[in-house]
Short mmCIF file of C-alpha atoms and ligand atoms in Angstrom, two decimals:
data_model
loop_
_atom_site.label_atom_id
_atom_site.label_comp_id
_atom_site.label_asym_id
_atom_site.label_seq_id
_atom_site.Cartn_x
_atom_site.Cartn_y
_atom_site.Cartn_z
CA UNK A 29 -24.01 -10.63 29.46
CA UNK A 30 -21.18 -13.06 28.21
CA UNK A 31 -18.27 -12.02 28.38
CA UNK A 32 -16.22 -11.48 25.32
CA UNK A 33 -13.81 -14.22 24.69
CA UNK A 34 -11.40 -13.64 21.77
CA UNK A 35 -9.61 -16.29 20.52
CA UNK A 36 -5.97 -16.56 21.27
CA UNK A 37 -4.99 -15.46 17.32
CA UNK A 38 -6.70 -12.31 18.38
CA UNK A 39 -3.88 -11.90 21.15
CA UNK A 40 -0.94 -11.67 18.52
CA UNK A 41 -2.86 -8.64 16.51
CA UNK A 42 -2.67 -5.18 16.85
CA UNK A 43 -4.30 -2.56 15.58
CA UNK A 44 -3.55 -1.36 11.79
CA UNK A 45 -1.01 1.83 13.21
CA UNK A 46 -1.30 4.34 10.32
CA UNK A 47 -5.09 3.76 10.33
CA UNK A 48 -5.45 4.07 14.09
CA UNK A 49 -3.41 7.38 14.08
CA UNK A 50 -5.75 8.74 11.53
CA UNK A 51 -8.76 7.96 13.60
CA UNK A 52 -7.19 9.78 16.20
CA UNK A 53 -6.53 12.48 13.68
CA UNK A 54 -10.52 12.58 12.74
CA UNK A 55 -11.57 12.69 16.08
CA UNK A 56 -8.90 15.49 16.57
CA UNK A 57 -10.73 17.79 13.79
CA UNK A 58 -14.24 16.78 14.99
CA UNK A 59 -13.42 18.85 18.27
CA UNK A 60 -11.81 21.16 16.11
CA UNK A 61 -8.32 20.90 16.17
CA UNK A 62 -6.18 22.27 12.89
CA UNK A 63 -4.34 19.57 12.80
CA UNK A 64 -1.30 19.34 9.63
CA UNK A 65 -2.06 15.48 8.73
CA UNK A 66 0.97 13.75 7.19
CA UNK A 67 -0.20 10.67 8.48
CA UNK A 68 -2.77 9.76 5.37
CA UNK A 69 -1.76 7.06 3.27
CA UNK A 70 -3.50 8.74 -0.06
CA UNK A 71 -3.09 11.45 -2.24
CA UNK A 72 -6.00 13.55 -2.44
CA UNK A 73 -7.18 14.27 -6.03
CA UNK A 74 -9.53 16.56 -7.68
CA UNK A 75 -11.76 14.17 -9.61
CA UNK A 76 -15.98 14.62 -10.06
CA UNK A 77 -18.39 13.71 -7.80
CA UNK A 78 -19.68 10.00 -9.33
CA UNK A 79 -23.30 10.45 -10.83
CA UNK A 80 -24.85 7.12 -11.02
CA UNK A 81 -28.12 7.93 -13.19
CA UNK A 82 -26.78 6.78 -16.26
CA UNK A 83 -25.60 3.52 -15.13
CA UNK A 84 -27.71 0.36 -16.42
CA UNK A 85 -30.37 -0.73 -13.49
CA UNK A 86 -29.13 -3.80 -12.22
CA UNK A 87 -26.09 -1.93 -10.82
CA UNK A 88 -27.75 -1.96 -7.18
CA UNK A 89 -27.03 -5.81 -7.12
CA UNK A 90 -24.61 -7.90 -6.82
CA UNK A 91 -22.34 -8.99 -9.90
CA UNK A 92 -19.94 -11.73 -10.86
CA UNK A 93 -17.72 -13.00 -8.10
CA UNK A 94 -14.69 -12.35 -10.13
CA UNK A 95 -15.78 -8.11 -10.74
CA UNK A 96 -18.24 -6.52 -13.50
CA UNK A 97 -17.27 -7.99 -16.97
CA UNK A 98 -16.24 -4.43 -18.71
CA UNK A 99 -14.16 -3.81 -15.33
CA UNK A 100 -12.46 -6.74 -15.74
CA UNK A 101 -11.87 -6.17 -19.37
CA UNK A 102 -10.30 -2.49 -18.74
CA UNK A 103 -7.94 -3.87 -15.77
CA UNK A 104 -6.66 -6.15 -18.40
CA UNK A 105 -6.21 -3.94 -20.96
CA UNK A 106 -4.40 -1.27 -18.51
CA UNK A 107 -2.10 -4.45 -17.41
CA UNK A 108 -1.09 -4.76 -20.66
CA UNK A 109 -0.15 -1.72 -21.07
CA UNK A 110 1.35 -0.98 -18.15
CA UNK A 111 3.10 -4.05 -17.03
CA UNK A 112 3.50 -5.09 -20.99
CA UNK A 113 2.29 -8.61 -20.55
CA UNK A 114 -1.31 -9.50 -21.04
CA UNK A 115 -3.78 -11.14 -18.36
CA UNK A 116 -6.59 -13.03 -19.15
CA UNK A 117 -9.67 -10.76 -17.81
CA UNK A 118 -11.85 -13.69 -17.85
CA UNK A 119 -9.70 -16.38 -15.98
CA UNK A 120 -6.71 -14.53 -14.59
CA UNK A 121 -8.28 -11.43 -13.01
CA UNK A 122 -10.54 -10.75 -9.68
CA UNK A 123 -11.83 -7.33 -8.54
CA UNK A 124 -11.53 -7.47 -4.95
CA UNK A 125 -12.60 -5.08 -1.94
CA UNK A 126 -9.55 -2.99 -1.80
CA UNK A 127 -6.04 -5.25 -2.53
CA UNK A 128 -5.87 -5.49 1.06
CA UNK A 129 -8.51 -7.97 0.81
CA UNK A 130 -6.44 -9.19 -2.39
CA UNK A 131 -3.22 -9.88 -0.20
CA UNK A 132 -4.99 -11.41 2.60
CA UNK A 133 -7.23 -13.86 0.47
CA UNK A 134 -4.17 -14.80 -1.29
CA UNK A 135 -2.15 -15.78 1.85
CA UNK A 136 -5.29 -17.33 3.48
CA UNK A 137 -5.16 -19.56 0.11
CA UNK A 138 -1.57 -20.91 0.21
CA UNK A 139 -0.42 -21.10 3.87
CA UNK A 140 -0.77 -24.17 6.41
CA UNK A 141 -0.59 -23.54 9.93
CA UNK A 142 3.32 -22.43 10.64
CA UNK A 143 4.09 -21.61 7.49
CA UNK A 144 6.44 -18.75 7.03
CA UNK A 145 6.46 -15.87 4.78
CA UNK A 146 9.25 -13.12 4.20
CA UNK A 147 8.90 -9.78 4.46
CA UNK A 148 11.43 -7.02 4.33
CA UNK A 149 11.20 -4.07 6.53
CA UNK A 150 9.96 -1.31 6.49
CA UNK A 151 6.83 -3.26 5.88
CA UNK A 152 3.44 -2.45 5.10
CA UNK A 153 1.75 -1.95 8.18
CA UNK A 154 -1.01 -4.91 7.50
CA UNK A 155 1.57 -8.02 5.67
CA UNK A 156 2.41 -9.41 9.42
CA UNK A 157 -0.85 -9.71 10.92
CA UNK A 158 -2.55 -10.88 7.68
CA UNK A 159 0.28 -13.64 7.63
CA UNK A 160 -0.36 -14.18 11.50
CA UNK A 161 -4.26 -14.04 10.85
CA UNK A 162 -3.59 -16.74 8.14
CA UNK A 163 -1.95 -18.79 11.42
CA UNK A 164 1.27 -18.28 9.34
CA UNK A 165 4.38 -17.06 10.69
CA UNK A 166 5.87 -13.53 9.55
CA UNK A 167 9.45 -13.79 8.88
CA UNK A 168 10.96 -10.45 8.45
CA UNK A 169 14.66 -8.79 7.51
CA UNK A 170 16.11 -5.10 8.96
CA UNK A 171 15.63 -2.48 6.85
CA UNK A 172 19.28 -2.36 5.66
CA UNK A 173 18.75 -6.17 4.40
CA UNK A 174 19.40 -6.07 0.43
CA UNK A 175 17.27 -8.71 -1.79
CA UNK A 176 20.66 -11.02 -1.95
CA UNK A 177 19.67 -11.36 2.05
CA UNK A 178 16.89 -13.07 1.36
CA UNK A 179 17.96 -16.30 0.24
CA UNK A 180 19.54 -17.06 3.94
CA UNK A 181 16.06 -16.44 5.28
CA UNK A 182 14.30 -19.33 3.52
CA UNK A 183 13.31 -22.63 4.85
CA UNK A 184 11.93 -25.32 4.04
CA UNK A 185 8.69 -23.67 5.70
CA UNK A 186 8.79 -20.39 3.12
CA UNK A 187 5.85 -20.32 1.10
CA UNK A 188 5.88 -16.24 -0.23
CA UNK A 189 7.98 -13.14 -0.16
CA UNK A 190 5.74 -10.14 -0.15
CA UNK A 191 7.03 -6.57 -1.94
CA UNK A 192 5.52 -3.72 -1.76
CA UNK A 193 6.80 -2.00 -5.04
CA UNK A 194 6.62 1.06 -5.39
CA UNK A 195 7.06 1.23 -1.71
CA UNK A 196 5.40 2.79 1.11
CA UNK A 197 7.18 3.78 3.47
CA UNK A 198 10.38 5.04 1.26
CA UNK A 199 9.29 5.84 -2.51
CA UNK A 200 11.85 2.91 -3.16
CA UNK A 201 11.63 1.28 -6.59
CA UNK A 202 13.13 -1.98 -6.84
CA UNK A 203 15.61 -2.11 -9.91
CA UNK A 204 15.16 -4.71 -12.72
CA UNK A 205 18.16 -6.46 -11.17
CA UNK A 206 16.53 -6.95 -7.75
CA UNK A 207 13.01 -8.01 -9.70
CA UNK A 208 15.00 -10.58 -11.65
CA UNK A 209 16.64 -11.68 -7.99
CA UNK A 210 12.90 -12.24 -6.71
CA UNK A 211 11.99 -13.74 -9.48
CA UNK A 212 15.27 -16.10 -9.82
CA UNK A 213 14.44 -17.45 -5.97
CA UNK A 214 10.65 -17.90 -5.48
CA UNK A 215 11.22 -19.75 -8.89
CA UNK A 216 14.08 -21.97 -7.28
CA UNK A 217 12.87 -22.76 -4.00
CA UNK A 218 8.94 -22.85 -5.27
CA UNK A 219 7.09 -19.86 -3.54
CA UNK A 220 4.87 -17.20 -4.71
CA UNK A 221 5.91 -13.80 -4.78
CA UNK A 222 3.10 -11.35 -3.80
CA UNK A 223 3.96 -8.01 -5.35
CA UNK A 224 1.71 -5.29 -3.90
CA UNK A 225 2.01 -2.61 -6.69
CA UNK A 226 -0.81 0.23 -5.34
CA UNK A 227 1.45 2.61 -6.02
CA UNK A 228 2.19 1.42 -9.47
CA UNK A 229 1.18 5.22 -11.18
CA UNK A 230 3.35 7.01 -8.75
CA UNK A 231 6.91 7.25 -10.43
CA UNK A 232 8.85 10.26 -11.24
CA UNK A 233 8.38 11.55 -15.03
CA UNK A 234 10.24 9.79 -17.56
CA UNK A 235 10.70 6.76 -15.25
CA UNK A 236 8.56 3.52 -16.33
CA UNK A 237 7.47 1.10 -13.86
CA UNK A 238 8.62 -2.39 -13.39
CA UNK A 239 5.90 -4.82 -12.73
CA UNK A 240 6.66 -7.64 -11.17
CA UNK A 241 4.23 -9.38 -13.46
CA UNK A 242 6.49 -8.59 -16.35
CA UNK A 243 9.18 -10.98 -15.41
CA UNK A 244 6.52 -14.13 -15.14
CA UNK A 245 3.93 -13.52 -17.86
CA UNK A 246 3.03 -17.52 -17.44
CA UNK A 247 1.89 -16.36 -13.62
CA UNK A 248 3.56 -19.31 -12.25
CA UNK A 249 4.87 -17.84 -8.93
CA UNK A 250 3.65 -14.09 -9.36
CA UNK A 251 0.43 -12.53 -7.64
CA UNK A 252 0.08 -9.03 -8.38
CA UNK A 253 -2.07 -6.86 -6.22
CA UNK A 254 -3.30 -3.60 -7.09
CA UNK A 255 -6.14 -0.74 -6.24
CA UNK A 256 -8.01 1.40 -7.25
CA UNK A 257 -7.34 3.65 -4.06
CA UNK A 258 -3.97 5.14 -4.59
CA UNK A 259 -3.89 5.17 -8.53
CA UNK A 260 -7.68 6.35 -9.55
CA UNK A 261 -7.49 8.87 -5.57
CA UNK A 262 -10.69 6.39 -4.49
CA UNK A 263 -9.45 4.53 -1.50
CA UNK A 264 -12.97 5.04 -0.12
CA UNK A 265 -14.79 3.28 -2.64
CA UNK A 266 -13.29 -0.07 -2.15
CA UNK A 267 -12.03 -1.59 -5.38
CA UNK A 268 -8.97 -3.47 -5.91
CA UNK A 269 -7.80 -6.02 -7.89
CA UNK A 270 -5.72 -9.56 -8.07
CA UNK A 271 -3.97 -10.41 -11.46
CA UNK A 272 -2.70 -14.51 -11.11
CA UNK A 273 -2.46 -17.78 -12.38
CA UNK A 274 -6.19 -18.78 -13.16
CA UNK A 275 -5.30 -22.28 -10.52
CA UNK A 276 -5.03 -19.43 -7.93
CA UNK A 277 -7.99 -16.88 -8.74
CA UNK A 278 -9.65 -20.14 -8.17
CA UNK A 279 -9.15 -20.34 -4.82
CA UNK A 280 -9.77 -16.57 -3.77
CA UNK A 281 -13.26 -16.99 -5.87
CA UNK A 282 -14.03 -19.06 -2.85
CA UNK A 283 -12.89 -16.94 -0.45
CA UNK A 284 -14.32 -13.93 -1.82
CA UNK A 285 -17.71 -15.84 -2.37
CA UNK A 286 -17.67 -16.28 1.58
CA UNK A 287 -16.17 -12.70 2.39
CA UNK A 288 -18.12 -10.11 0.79
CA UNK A 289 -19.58 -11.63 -2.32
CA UNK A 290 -17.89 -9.45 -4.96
CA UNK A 291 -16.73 -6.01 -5.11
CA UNK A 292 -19.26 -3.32 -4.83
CA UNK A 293 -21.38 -3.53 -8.13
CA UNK A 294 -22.72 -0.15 -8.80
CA UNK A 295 -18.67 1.66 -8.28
CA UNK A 296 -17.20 -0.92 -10.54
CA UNK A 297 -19.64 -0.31 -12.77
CA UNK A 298 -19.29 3.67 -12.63
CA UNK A 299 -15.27 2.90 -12.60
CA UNK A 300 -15.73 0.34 -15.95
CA UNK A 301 -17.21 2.99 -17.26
CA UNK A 302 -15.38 6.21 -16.76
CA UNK A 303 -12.15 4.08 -16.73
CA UNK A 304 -9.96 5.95 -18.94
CA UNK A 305 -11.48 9.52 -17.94
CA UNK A 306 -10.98 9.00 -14.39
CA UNK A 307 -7.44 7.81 -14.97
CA UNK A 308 -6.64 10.82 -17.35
CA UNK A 309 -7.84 13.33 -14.53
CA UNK A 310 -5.69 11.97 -11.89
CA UNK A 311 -2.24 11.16 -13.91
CA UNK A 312 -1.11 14.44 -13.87
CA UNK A 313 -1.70 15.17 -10.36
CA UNK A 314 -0.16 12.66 -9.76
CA UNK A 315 2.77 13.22 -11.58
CA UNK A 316 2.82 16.86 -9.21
CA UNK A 317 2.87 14.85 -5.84
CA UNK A 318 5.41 12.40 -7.10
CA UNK A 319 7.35 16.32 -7.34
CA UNK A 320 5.98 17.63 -4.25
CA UNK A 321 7.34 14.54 -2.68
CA UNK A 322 10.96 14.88 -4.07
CA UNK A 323 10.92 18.87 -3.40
CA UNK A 324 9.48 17.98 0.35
CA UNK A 325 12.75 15.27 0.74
CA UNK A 326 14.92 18.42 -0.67
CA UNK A 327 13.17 20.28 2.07
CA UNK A 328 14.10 17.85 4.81
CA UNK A 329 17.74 17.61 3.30
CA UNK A 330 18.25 21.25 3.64
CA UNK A 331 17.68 20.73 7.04
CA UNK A 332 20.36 17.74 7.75
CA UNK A 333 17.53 14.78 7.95
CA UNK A 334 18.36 12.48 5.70
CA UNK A 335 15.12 10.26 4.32
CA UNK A 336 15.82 6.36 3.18
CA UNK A 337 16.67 6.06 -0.55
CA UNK A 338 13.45 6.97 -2.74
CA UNK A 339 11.78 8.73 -5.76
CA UNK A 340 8.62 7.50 -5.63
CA UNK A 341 4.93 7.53 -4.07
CA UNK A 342 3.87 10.24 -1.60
CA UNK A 343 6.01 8.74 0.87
CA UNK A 344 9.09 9.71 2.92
CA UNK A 345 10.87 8.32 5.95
CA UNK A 346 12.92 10.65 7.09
CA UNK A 347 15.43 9.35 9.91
CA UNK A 348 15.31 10.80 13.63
CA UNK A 349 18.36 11.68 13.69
CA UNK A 350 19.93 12.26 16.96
CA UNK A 351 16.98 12.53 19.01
CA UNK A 352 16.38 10.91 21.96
CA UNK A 353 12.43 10.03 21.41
CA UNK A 354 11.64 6.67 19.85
CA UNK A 355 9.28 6.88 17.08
CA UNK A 356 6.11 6.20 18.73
CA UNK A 357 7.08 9.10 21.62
CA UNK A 358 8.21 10.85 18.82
CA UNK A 359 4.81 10.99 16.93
CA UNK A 360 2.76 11.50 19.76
CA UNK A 361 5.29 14.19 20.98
CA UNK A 362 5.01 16.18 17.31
CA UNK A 363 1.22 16.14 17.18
CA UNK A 364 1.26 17.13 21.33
CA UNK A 365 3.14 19.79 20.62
CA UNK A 366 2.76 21.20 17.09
CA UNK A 367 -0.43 19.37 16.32
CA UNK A 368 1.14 17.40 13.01
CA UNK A 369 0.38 13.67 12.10
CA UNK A 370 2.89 11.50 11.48
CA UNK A 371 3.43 7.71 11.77
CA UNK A 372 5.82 6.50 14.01
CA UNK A 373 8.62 4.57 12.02
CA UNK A 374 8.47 1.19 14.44
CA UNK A 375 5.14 0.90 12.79
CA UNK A 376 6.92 -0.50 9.93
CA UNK A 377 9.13 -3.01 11.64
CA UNK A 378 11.11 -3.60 14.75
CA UNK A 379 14.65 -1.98 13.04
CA UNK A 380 12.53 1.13 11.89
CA UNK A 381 12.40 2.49 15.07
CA UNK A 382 14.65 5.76 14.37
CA UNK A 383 12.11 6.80 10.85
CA UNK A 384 9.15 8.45 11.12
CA UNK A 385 6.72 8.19 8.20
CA UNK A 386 5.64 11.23 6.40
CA UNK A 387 2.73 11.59 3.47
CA UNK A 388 2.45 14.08 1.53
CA UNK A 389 -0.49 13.27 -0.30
CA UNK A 390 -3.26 14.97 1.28
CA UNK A 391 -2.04 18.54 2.33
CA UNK A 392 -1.36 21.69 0.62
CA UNK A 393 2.53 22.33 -0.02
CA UNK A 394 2.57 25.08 2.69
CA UNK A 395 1.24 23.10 5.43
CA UNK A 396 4.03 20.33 4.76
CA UNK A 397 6.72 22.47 5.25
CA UNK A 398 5.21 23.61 8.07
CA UNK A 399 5.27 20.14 9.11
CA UNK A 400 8.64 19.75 7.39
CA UNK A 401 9.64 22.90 9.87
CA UNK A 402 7.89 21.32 13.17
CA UNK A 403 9.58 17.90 12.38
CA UNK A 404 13.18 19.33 12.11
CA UNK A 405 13.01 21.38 15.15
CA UNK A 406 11.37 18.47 17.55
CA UNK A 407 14.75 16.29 16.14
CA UNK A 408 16.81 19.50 17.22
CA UNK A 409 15.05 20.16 20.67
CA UNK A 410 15.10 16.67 21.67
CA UNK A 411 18.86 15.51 19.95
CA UNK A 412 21.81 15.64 22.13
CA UNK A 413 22.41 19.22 23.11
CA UNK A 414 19.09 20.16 22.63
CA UNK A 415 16.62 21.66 25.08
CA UNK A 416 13.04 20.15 24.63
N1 PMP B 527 -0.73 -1.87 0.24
C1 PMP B 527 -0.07 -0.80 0.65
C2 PMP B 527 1.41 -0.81 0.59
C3 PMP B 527 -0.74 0.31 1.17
O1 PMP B 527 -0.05 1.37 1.58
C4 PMP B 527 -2.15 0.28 1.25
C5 PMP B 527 -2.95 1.41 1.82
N2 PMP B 527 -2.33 2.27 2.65
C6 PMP B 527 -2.80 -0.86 0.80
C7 PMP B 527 -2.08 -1.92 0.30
C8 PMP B 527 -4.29 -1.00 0.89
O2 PMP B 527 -4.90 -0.44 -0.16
P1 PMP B 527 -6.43 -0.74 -0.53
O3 PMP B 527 -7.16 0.51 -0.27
O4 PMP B 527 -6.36 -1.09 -1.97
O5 PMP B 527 -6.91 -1.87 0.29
#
């Protein structure tokens, strides 16, 4: 047999962590371990079971590069409303398979070899190896870096700034002020900013959210990218979307065309279709993890961890405190030892070393706290003084 060569890119990427801990989590339960899994990166949702008999027939084909026609036309519409500028659903939007297909087609579509993109930390777990896939080079700030830090970081190599808005890891929203910042630099030094907004529905009551896209209705250096997954609970079926300047849709047509065709036909149909249903089942539940995630952070509080600045998402990152585990000994420690899932802060850049990542999206609120309980007393047996 030949042997297996990869090529040297492969050597610079790793394994997505959040996703590899929850395989390890699945294979976990398969032998039968109860195992408390704050590790997920979704919210799990009661929504029906998709019947497909009453879709039209041609469903079990393939469709438009750019997504079904009526999906299209209800992505704009929702745009609209909730970004408040329009997009154009025939030149300006492209249903893609998942946005994490969305982010890397768009940085496979603007960056030369050595070409260097900014992203803050913590970071989505997949924006440096995309970049690095893309032969481009990740450049990336400490998780204490502000927005204003930024500007020192470009060169004349910068072609984006990713932000991940609402965020994952933290529940951070970034203020208007900060989104006008953004806005004022890519605009003055000529870059794209690539706002991942996939948690766009996941805000506290009574707070709107900021789309990027709101602050560049032209599109001239704004790529949105959004799912399906997180706001509609249906990470499993696949469908995300880009909203950008048509120039640049363009481009990702092409790449799409030589991916995976199109999205898949027969859920983008179901989702055109039971668009507004879907979306009215899973707003309020997810207006109750948005609380669940702010009473879990009260939870932690109580207990003298303190979680990075955040309202937002199903996320937390609660701090390690004094212990003496890194994250990733940390992690693999907690689910040792008290069988819960976490993700182990470094995961989410280099200076996140002393966080641990906590969702709280896809467990009942008992079995967090437990978690909650197991996490707190692993920082105490293991801090100075303790006894673990
Ligand atoms: N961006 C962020 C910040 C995410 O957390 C995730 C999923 N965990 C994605 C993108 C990918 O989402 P999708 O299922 O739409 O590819």
């Amino acid at each position: 047999m030949a042997p297996l060569r990869p090529s040297s890119l492969m050597d610079g990427i790793s394994e997505a962590a959040s996703i590899k801990q929850n395989n390890l989590v699945y294979e976990l339960q398969a032998d039968g371990a109860d195992i408390i899994t704050l590790s997920l990166g979704e919210a799990f949702f009661d929504i029906p079971a998709p019947a497909f008999e009453e879709l039209t027939p041609a469903v079990h084909h393939y469709s438009h590069t750019r997504g079904v026609p009526l999906l299209r036309q209800k992505l704009a519409k929702y745009h609209e409303m909730t970004a408040g500028t329009p997009a154009d659903p025939d030149r300006e939007i492209m249903v893609t398979a998942g946005s994490k297909s969305g982010t890397f087609m768009t940085l496979a579509a603007i960056l030369e070899p050595g070409d260097e993109v900014i992203i803050p930390e913590p970071l989505w777990v997949s924006y440096p190896d995309q970049v690095r896939l893309c032969r481009g080079v990740p450049v990336t700030l400490p998780w204490h870096a502000t927005v204003d830090d930024i500007a020192a970081r470009i060169t004349p190599r910068t072609r984006a700034i990713i932000v991940n808005n609402p965020h994952n890891p933290t529940g951070r929203r970034l203020s208007d002020g900060e989104l006008r910042t953004l806005h004022a630099l890519v605009d003055a030094h000529g870059l794209l900013l690539i706002a991942d907004e996939v948690y766009s529905e996941f805000v506290p009551d009574d707070e709107p959210f900021r789309s990027a896209a709101a602050l560049d209705p032209d599109k001239r250096h704004t790529v949105i990218c959004n799912s399906m997954s997180k706001n509609f609970g249906i990470s499993g079926w696949r469908v995300g979307y880009v909203i950008a300047h048509e120039s640049l849709i363009r481009q990702l047509a092409k790449l799409q065309q030589h991916l995976v065709t199109c999205a898949p036909t027969i859920l983008c149909q179901y989702l055109a279709e039971h668009f507004e249903d879907i979306l009215a089942r899973t707003r309020p539940q997810i207006r109750e993890v948005v609380r669940r995630r702010n009473r879990v952070a009260e939870a932690f509080a109580a207990r003298g961890v303190t979680s990075m600045p955040g309202d937002s998402t199903f996320y937390l990152f609660p701090s390690l405190g004094s212990s003496r585990l890194d994250s990733t000994e940390f992690a693999a420690e907690l689910l040792r030892r008290y069988r819960v899932s976490t993700v182990a802060g470094v995961s989410y850049g280099a200076s996140c070393d002393r966080f641990l990542r906590v969702s709280v999206g896809a467990e009942p609120e008992e079995r967090i706290l437990r978690g909650v309980t197991a996490i707190c007393d692993l920082i105490d047996e293991t801090g100075t003084g303790g006894h673990g």
